[in-house]
mmCIF file of C-alpha atoms in Angstrom:
data_model
loop_
_atom_site.group_PDB
_atom_site.id
_atom_site.type_symbol
_atom_site.label_atom_id
_atom_site.label_comp_id
_atom_site.label_asym_id
_atom_site.label_seq_id
_atom_site.Cartn_x
_atom_site.Cartn_y
_atom_site.Cartn_z
ATOM 1 C CA GLN A 1 57.586 -17.906 -60.047
ATOM 2 C CA LYS A 2 59.106 -21.311 -60.664
ATOM 3 C CA LYS A 3 62.641 -19.767 -60.355
ATOM 4 C CA VAL A 4 61.676 -18.142 -56.965
ATOM 5 C CA GLU A 5 60.479 -21.611 -55.851
ATOM 6 C CA ASN A 6 63.771 -23.145 -56.738
ATOM 7 C CA VAL A 7 65.721 -20.513 -54.714
ATOM 8 C CA VAL A 8 63.409 -20.901 -51.657
ATOM 9 C CA GLU A 9 64.198 -24.667 -51.658
ATOM 10 C CA LEU A 10 67.906 -23.861 -50.988
ATOM 11 C CA ASP A 11 69.748 -22.889 -47.947
ATOM 12 C CA VAL A 12 72.547 -20.199 -47.940
ATOM 13 C CA ARG A 13 75.354 -22.612 -48.557
ATOM 14 C CA GLY A 14 73.291 -24.253 -51.376
ATOM 15 C CA LEU A 15 72.594 -20.927 -53.050
ATOM 16 C CA MET A 16 76.353 -20.093 -52.818
ATOM 17 C CA LYS A 17 77.248 -23.269 -54.550
ATOM 18 C CA LYS A 18 74.824 -22.702 -57.420
ATOM 19 C CA SER A 19 75.814 -19.127 -57.868
ATOM 20 C CA SER A 20 78.706 -16.710 -57.502
ATOM 21 C CA LEU A 21 77.112 -14.787 -54.630
ATOM 22 C CA THR A 22 78.802 -14.133 -51.353
ATOM 23 C CA LYS A 23 77.332 -15.367 -48.087
ATOM 24 C CA GLU A 24 75.766 -11.943 -47.323
ATOM 25 C CA GLU A 25 74.400 -11.643 -50.837
ATOM 26 C CA SER A 26 72.856 -15.208 -50.694
ATOM 27 C CA GLU A 27 71.197 -14.332 -47.334
ATOM 28 C CA GLN A 28 69.661 -11.203 -48.797
ATOM 29 C CA VAL A 29 68.381 -13.061 -51.910
ATOM 30 C CA LEU A 30 66.862 -15.773 -49.662
ATOM 31 C CA HIS A 31 65.283 -13.130 -47.491
ATOM 32 C CA CYS A 32 63.641 -11.420 -50.519
ATOM 33 C CA ALA A 33 62.457 -14.784 -51.966
ATOM 34 C CA LEU A 34 60.907 -15.818 -48.747
ATOM 35 C CA ARG A 35 59.147 -12.444 -48.532
ATOM 36 C CA SER A 36 57.678 -12.938 -51.972
ATOM 37 C CA PHE A 37 56.026 -16.155 -50.689
ATOM 38 C CA SER A 38 54.854 -14.738 -47.348
ATOM 39 C CA SER A 39 51.206 -13.789 -46.899
ATOM 40 C CA PRO A 40 50.489 -10.239 -45.488
ATOM 41 C CA MET A 41 49.094 -10.049 -41.940
ATOM 42 C CA ILE A 42 45.308 -9.517 -41.879
ATOM 43 C CA ASN A 43 42.914 -8.645 -39.092
ATOM 44 C CA ALA A 44 40.916 -11.849 -38.082
ATOM 45 C CA LEU A 45 37.692 -9.900 -38.215
ATOM 46 C CA GLU A 46 38.513 -8.501 -41.658
ATOM 47 C CA LEU A 47 39.306 -12.078 -42.779
ATOM 48 C CA LYS A 48 36.041 -13.437 -41.528
ATOM 49 C CA GLU A 49 34.046 -10.648 -43.290
ATOM 50 C CA ASN A 50 36.019 -11.237 -46.577
ATOM 51 C CA LEU A 51 35.149 -14.899 -46.506
ATOM 52 C CA GLU A 52 31.524 -14.367 -45.659
ATOM 53 C CA SER A 53 31.112 -11.662 -48.378
ATOM 54 C CA SER A 54 32.737 -13.782 -51.160
ATOM 55 C CA SER A 55 31.287 -17.248 -50.168
ATOM 56 C CA VAL A 56 28.955 -18.966 -52.529
ATOM 57 C CA ILE A 57 27.098 -22.183 -51.622
ATOM 58 C CA LEU A 58 26.858 -24.658 -54.513
ATOM 59 C CA PRO A 59 24.064 -27.270 -54.303
ATOM 60 C CA THR A 60 24.978 -30.942 -54.560
ATOM 61 C CA GLY A 61 21.791 -32.191 -56.023
ATOM 62 C CA CYS A 62 20.948 -34.277 -52.945
ATOM 63 C CA SER A 63 18.885 -32.644 -50.230
ATOM 64 C CA GLY A 64 20.173 -35.147 -47.564
ATOM 65 C CA LEU A 65 23.847 -34.093 -48.401
ATOM 66 C CA ASN A 66 22.908 -30.458 -48.617
ATOM 67 C CA ASN A 67 21.490 -30.560 -45.135
ATOM 68 C CA LEU A 68 24.690 -32.369 -43.773
ATOM 69 C CA LEU A 69 26.910 -29.688 -45.398
ATOM 70 C CA GLN A 70 24.636 -26.797 -44.211
ATOM 71 C CA GLY A 71 23.380 -26.002 -47.666
ATOM 72 C CA GLY A 72 25.941 -27.460 -50.069
ATOM 73 C CA LEU A 73 29.651 -26.821 -50.949
ATOM 74 C CA PHE A 74 30.952 -23.536 -49.789
ATOM 75 C CA THR A 75 33.486 -21.778 -52.117
ATOM 76 C CA GLY A 76 36.848 -21.365 -50.345
ATOM 77 C CA GLU A 77 36.824 -24.829 -48.883
ATOM 78 C CA VAL A 78 38.007 -28.351 -49.779
ATOM 79 C CA TYR A 79 35.683 -31.306 -49.709
ATOM 80 C CA GLU A 80 36.682 -34.957 -49.780
ATOM 81 C CA PHE A 81 34.202 -37.723 -50.536
ATOM 82 C CA ILE A 82 35.390 -41.175 -49.476
ATOM 83 C CA GLY A 83 33.898 -44.530 -50.273
ATOM 84 C CA PRO A 84 34.465 -48.014 -51.760
ATOM 85 C CA SER A 85 34.425 -48.757 -55.395
ATOM 86 C CA ALA A 86 30.842 -48.229 -57.185
ATOM 87 C CA CYS A 87 29.372 -46.428 -54.307
ATOM 88 C CA GLY A 88 28.430 -43.434 -56.316
ATOM 89 C CA LYS A 89 31.511 -41.121 -56.010
ATOM 90 C CA THR A 90 31.668 -40.430 -59.773
ATOM 91 C CA GLN A 91 27.886 -40.019 -60.021
ATOM 92 C CA LEU A 92 28.097 -37.417 -57.204
ATOM 93 C CA CYS A 93 30.805 -35.539 -59.132
ATOM 94 C CA HIS A 94 28.539 -35.388 -62.175
ATOM 95 C CA SER A 95 25.712 -34.033 -59.955
ATOM 96 C CA LEU A 96 27.914 -31.433 -58.422
ATOM 97 C CA THR A 97 29.056 -30.373 -61.916
ATOM 98 C CA PHE A 98 25.513 -30.127 -63.253
ATOM 99 C CA GLN A 99 24.070 -28.352 -60.292
ATOM 100 C CA THR A 100 26.718 -25.666 -60.439
ATOM 101 C CA VAL A 101 26.448 -24.851 -64.060
ATOM 102 C CA ALA A 102 22.664 -25.391 -64.391
ATOM 103 C CA TRP A 103 21.503 -22.652 -61.970
ATOM 104 C CA SER A 104 24.096 -20.037 -62.371
ATOM 105 C CA SER A 105 26.743 -18.644 -64.814
ATOM 106 C CA ALA A 106 29.480 -20.409 -62.865
ATOM 107 C CA THR A 107 32.029 -22.709 -64.587
ATOM 108 C CA VAL A 108 33.366 -26.136 -63.481
ATOM 109 C CA LEU A 109 36.873 -27.587 -64.035
ATOM 110 C CA TYR A 110 36.708 -31.375 -63.934
ATOM 111 C CA PHE A 111 39.951 -33.379 -63.538
ATOM 112 C CA ASP A 112 39.146 -37.015 -64.810
ATOM 113 C CA THR A 113 41.829 -39.498 -63.803
ATOM 114 C CA ALA A 114 39.938 -42.651 -64.926
ATOM 115 C CA ASN A 115 38.198 -41.619 -68.150
ATOM 116 C CA THR A 116 34.829 -41.753 -66.393
ATOM 117 C CA PHE A 117 33.383 -38.358 -67.102
ATOM 118 C CA SER A 118 30.295 -38.590 -69.352
ATOM 119 C CA THR A 119 28.438 -35.986 -71.230
ATOM 120 C CA GLU A 120 25.597 -38.422 -71.531
ATOM 121 C CA ARG A 121 25.114 -38.332 -67.770
ATOM 122 C CA ILE A 122 25.005 -34.532 -67.845
ATOM 123 C CA HIS A 123 22.463 -34.725 -70.630
ATOM 124 C CA GLN A 124 20.354 -37.187 -68.638
ATOM 125 C CA MET A 125 20.471 -34.932 -65.564
ATOM 126 C CA PHE A 126 19.400 -31.997 -67.883
ATOM 127 C CA VAL A 127 16.431 -33.913 -69.231
ATOM 128 C CA TRP A 128 15.382 -35.073 -65.741
ATOM 129 C CA GLU A 129 15.671 -31.572 -64.301
ATOM 130 C CA LYS A 130 13.690 -30.149 -67.258
ATOM 131 C CA LYS A 131 10.841 -32.555 -66.579
ATOM 132 C CA ARG A 132 10.874 -31.824 -62.894
ATOM 133 C CA VAL A 133 10.508 -28.051 -63.321
ATOM 134 C CA GLU A 134 8.260 -28.080 -66.440
ATOM 135 C CA ILE A 135 4.994 -26.445 -65.527
ATOM 136 C CA ASP A 136 3.121 -27.773 -68.671
ATOM 137 C CA ASP A 137 4.631 -30.904 -70.335
ATOM 138 C CA GLU A 138 2.807 -29.947 -73.608
ATOM 139 C CA ILE A 139 4.671 -26.790 -73.896
ATOM 140 C CA THR A 140 8.172 -27.816 -75.395
ATOM 141 C CA ASN A 141 10.631 -26.081 -77.505
ATOM 142 C CA GLU A 142 13.350 -28.429 -78.802
ATOM 143 C CA ASP A 143 15.551 -25.612 -80.225
ATOM 144 C CA ARG A 144 15.447 -23.683 -76.877
ATOM 145 C CA ASP A 145 16.272 -26.956 -74.979
ATOM 146 C CA GLN A 146 19.254 -27.768 -77.234
ATOM 147 C CA GLU A 147 20.513 -24.148 -76.846
ATOM 148 C CA ALA A 148 20.307 -24.514 -73.012
ATOM 149 C CA LEU A 149 22.068 -27.891 -72.995
ATOM 150 C CA THR A 150 24.843 -26.465 -75.144
ATOM 151 C CA GLU A 151 25.276 -23.582 -72.840
ATOM 152 C CA VAL A 152 25.393 -25.955 -69.822
ATOM 153 C CA LEU A 153 28.056 -28.205 -71.445
ATOM 154 C CA SER A 154 30.063 -25.151 -72.611
ATOM 155 C CA ARG A 155 30.712 -24.208 -69.047
ATOM 156 C CA ILE A 156 32.318 -27.468 -68.090
ATOM 157 C CA ARG A 157 35.924 -28.048 -68.901
ATOM 158 C CA VAL A 158 37.315 -31.619 -68.603
ATOM 159 C CA VAL A 159 40.969 -32.374 -68.196
ATOM 160 C CA ARG A 160 42.166 -35.917 -68.571
ATOM 161 C CA CYS A 161 45.006 -36.606 -66.047
ATOM 162 C CA SER A 162 47.055 -39.841 -66.015
ATOM 163 C CA ASP A 163 49.584 -38.756 -63.374
ATOM 164 C CA ILE A 164 50.134 -36.346 -60.562
ATOM 165 C CA PHE A 165 52.673 -34.176 -62.612
ATOM 166 C CA GLN A 166 50.114 -33.315 -65.181
ATOM 167 C CA LEU A 167 47.687 -32.259 -62.432
ATOM 168 C CA LEU A 168 50.388 -30.192 -60.603
ATOM 169 C CA SER A 169 51.390 -28.544 -63.789
ATOM 170 C CA TYR A 170 47.809 -27.520 -64.717
ATOM 171 C CA LEU A 171 47.182 -26.253 -61.143
ATOM 172 C CA HIS A 172 50.289 -24.180 -61.121
ATOM 173 C CA GLN A 173 49.339 -22.652 -64.524
ATOM 174 C CA LEU A 174 45.882 -22.028 -63.277
ATOM 175 C CA ILE A 175 47.030 -20.092 -60.139
ATOM 176 C CA ALA A 176 49.676 -18.263 -62.040
ATOM 177 C CA GLN A 177 47.209 -17.057 -64.769
ATOM 178 C CA SER A 178 44.686 -15.998 -62.212
ATOM 179 C CA SER A 179 47.220 -14.294 -60.008
ATOM 180 C CA GLU A 180 48.869 -12.298 -62.786
ATOM 181 C CA GLN A 181 45.721 -11.173 -64.553
ATOM 182 C CA GLY A 182 43.404 -10.923 -61.591
ATOM 183 C CA ARG A 183 40.186 -12.789 -61.618
ATOM 184 C CA ALA A 184 38.220 -9.930 -63.122
ATOM 185 C CA GLN A 185 40.730 -9.719 -66.021
ATOM 186 C CA CYS A 186 40.859 -13.470 -66.651
ATOM 187 C CA PRO A 187 39.122 -15.128 -69.615
ATOM 188 C CA PRO A 188 35.375 -15.706 -68.852
ATOM 189 C CA PHE A 189 35.773 -19.422 -67.972
ATOM 190 C CA LEU A 190 38.456 -18.658 -65.254
ATOM 191 C CA SER A 191 36.660 -15.579 -63.905
ATOM 192 C CA SER A 192 33.523 -17.571 -63.439
ATOM 193 C CA LEU A 193 35.223 -20.696 -62.096
ATOM 194 C CA ARG A 194 33.532 -21.784 -58.825
ATOM 195 C CA LEU A 195 34.092 -25.571 -58.671
ATOM 196 C CA VAL A 196 37.195 -27.822 -59.228
ATOM 197 C CA ILE A 197 36.686 -31.581 -59.204
ATOM 198 C CA ILE A 198 39.309 -34.243 -59.013
ATOM 199 C CA ASP A 199 37.992 -37.804 -59.539
ATOM 200 C CA SER A 200 39.778 -39.409 -58.087
ATOM 201 C CA VAL A 201 42.842 -38.067 -56.302
ATOM 202 C CA ALA A 202 43.796 -41.545 -54.941
ATOM 203 C CA ALA A 203 44.354 -42.780 -58.493
ATOM 204 C CA LEU A 204 47.108 -40.182 -58.920
ATOM 205 C CA ILE A 205 48.757 -40.304 -55.506
ATOM 206 C CA THR A 206 48.703 -43.943 -54.629
ATOM 207 C CA PRO A 207 51.292 -44.946 -57.333
ATOM 208 C CA ILE A 208 53.951 -42.545 -56.091
ATOM 209 C CA LEU A 209 53.558 -43.021 -52.389
ATOM 210 C CA GLY A 210 56.212 -45.795 -52.457
ATOM 211 C CA ILE A 211 58.826 -43.674 -53.947
ATOM 212 C CA ALA A 212 60.822 -42.875 -50.753
ATOM 213 C CA SER A 213 59.991 -39.288 -49.463
ATOM 214 C CA ARG A 214 59.214 -37.924 -52.886
ATOM 215 C CA GLY A 215 55.694 -39.339 -52.935
ATOM 216 C CA HIS A 216 54.735 -37.589 -49.708
ATOM 217 C CA ALA A 217 56.484 -34.344 -50.898
ATOM 218 C CA LEU A 218 54.369 -34.404 -54.038
ATOM 219 C CA MET A 219 51.189 -35.069 -52.070
ATOM 220 C CA THR A 220 51.994 -32.188 -49.722
ATOM 221 C CA GLN A 221 52.523 -29.933 -52.722
ATOM 222 C CA LEU A 222 49.168 -30.917 -54.169
ATOM 223 C CA GLY A 223 47.328 -30.329 -50.819
ATOM 224 C CA LEU A 224 48.889 -26.880 -50.580
ATOM 225 C CA LEU A 225 48.000 -25.946 -54.134
ATOM 226 C CA LEU A 226 44.397 -27.061 -53.636
ATOM 227 C CA LYS A 227 43.988 -24.957 -50.461
ATOM 228 C CA GLN A 228 45.572 -21.892 -52.158
ATOM 229 C CA LEU A 229 43.293 -22.289 -55.089
ATOM 230 C CA SER A 230 40.223 -22.531 -53.027
ATOM 231 C CA PHE A 231 41.049 -19.796 -50.548
ATOM 232 C CA ASP A 232 42.686 -17.190 -52.859
ATOM 233 C CA PHE A 233 40.158 -17.471 -55.642
ATOM 234 C CA HIS A 234 36.979 -18.431 -53.816
ATOM 235 C CA ILE A 235 36.512 -21.774 -55.442
ATOM 236 C CA ALA A 236 35.091 -24.970 -53.908
ATOM 237 C CA ILE A 237 37.352 -27.996 -54.311
ATOM 238 C CA ALA A 238 35.792 -31.577 -54.408
ATOM 239 C CA VAL A 239 37.995 -34.618 -54.578
ATOM 240 C CA THR A 240 37.130 -38.317 -54.320
ATOM 241 C CA ASN A 241 39.194 -40.919 -52.413
ATOM 242 C CA HIS A 242 39.094 -44.664 -52.003
ATOM 243 C CA VAL A 243 39.092 -46.763 -48.869
ATOM 244 C CA ARG A 244 41.662 -49.209 -47.693
ATOM 245 C CA ALA A 245 41.023 -52.936 -47.074
ATOM 246 C CA ASP A 246 40.188 -52.086 -43.493
ATOM 247 C CA GLY A 247 37.626 -49.489 -44.552
ATOM 248 C CA GLY A 248 39.534 -46.382 -43.593
ATOM 249 C CA PRO A 249 40.423 -43.665 -46.105
ATOM 250 C CA SER A 250 43.377 -44.276 -48.256
ATOM 251 C CA LEU A 251 46.313 -41.987 -48.674
ATOM 252 C CA GLY A 252 47.265 -41.962 -44.923
ATOM 253 C CA GLU A 253 46.805 -39.549 -42.023
ATOM 254 C CA TYR A 254 48.581 -36.499 -43.585
ATOM 255 C CA TRP A 255 46.034 -36.270 -46.518
ATOM 256 C CA GLY A 256 43.217 -36.317 -43.955
ATOM 257 C CA ALA A 257 44.413 -32.841 -42.847
ATOM 258 C CA ILE A 258 44.151 -31.342 -46.241
ATOM 259 C CA SER A 259 40.420 -31.270 -46.541
ATOM 260 C CA HIS A 260 38.169 -29.078 -44.546
ATOM 261 C CA HIS A 261 35.380 -31.604 -44.835
ATOM 262 C CA ARG A 262 35.464 -35.479 -45.164
ATOM 263 C CA VAL A 263 32.296 -37.273 -46.125
ATOM 264 C CA PHE A 264 32.003 -41.078 -46.110
ATOM 265 C CA MET A 265 29.710 -42.633 -48.824
ATOM 266 C CA LYS A 266 28.113 -46.019 -48.787
ATOM 267 C CA LYS A 267 25.572 -47.678 -51.042
ATOM 268 C CA ILE A 268 22.627 -49.308 -49.348
ATOM 269 C CA SER A 269 21.184 -52.470 -50.812
ATOM 270 C CA PRO A 270 18.954 -53.573 -52.239
ATOM 271 C CA LEU A 271 17.636 -50.153 -52.856
ATOM 272 C CA PRO A 272 19.862 -47.842 -55.046
ATOM 273 C CA THR A 273 20.289 -45.440 -52.116
ATOM 274 C CA ILE A 274 23.538 -43.759 -50.948
ATOM 275 C CA SER A 275 24.156 -42.847 -47.352
ATOM 276 C CA PHE A 276 26.376 -40.026 -46.258
ATOM 277 C CA ARG A 277 28.178 -39.586 -43.035
ATOM 278 C CA VAL A 278 30.401 -36.640 -42.138
ATOM 279 C CA LEU A 279 33.647 -37.713 -40.727
ATOM 280 C CA LYS A 280 35.130 -34.219 -40.279
ATOM 281 C CA SER A 281 33.846 -30.709 -40.945
ATOM 282 C CA VAL A 282 35.071 -27.227 -40.014
ATOM 283 C CA ARG A 283 31.357 -26.203 -39.633
ATOM 284 C CA GLN A 284 30.505 -28.752 -36.968
#
C-alpha cells in the first residue's frame, strides 16, 4: 500500500522520470493507482442505515457530558476535547477508557504522548465503581475482584508516542492489518477495538508546524487517518488539544475541521468541578 501511495503522489511526468514507462503507460498506472484509493459509490440511505446499525455509544463517566453528547461517544466519529493545562483532559481520557472496558468486552487503544497514563487511576475508578454498585458491602470476594481488575486492564493497550511519525506509523499499521484481515479475522484486541485516545495531539503536532509546509501536510495526513479509522472500522476517536494564549484552540483553523465534535473544558474553582461547552457538533 505504501508503494501505491508513493505513485499517487506523482504526476505523469514525475512517474516517467522515476521509471522507464512511456507517457501512455504512466497515465494508465496512475489511473489504476487512483482507482485503488477511490471509495465506491453508495446510496445515501444505505450509508445512513449502515452507520446506524453499526454505531455504539460509549459512556463518558460524566452524566452532564453524556447529556451534551446525546448519550456519550458515538463510534464512527472523532471527538476533540479542548482546554487549558490541568483542566481535567487526561482525567477525562482515563474515565473514557475505564467506562469503555468496564461495561462491555470492548478494547481501548491509548496513545500517551506525555507519559501521563496511570494504571493506578484505572484501579481507583474500578474500586469506586465497585463500591457504587455493591448491593451489600459485607459481601466481598478479593480473588473475584482481582480477576475483574485484571480483565479490565488487559483490554487497554497503551502506546507511548514521542513524535508524530511514530503515531502515523502505528495508525498505518493498524489500518492495514484491519483492512487485510477484516475485523472479524483480526486478533481479539483489534476486532473488539471501539475507542482510540490520543492525549494529547497538540504535543505531537505543535513542534512540526513551523517546518514550512511539511508540518501542515503531516497534520493533514493524521486527520485523514483518524477519520478513516473511525469511519471504516466503527471506532470512536477522542483527542485532547491545548488552548492558545488568547483562549482559542491550538493547531489552527484546519485542525478544527477534522473533528466531528469539539468540546471546551474548564475547571471551576474553588470546587473541583469541570464545565463542558460544545463548540461544534454534527448532532446539533
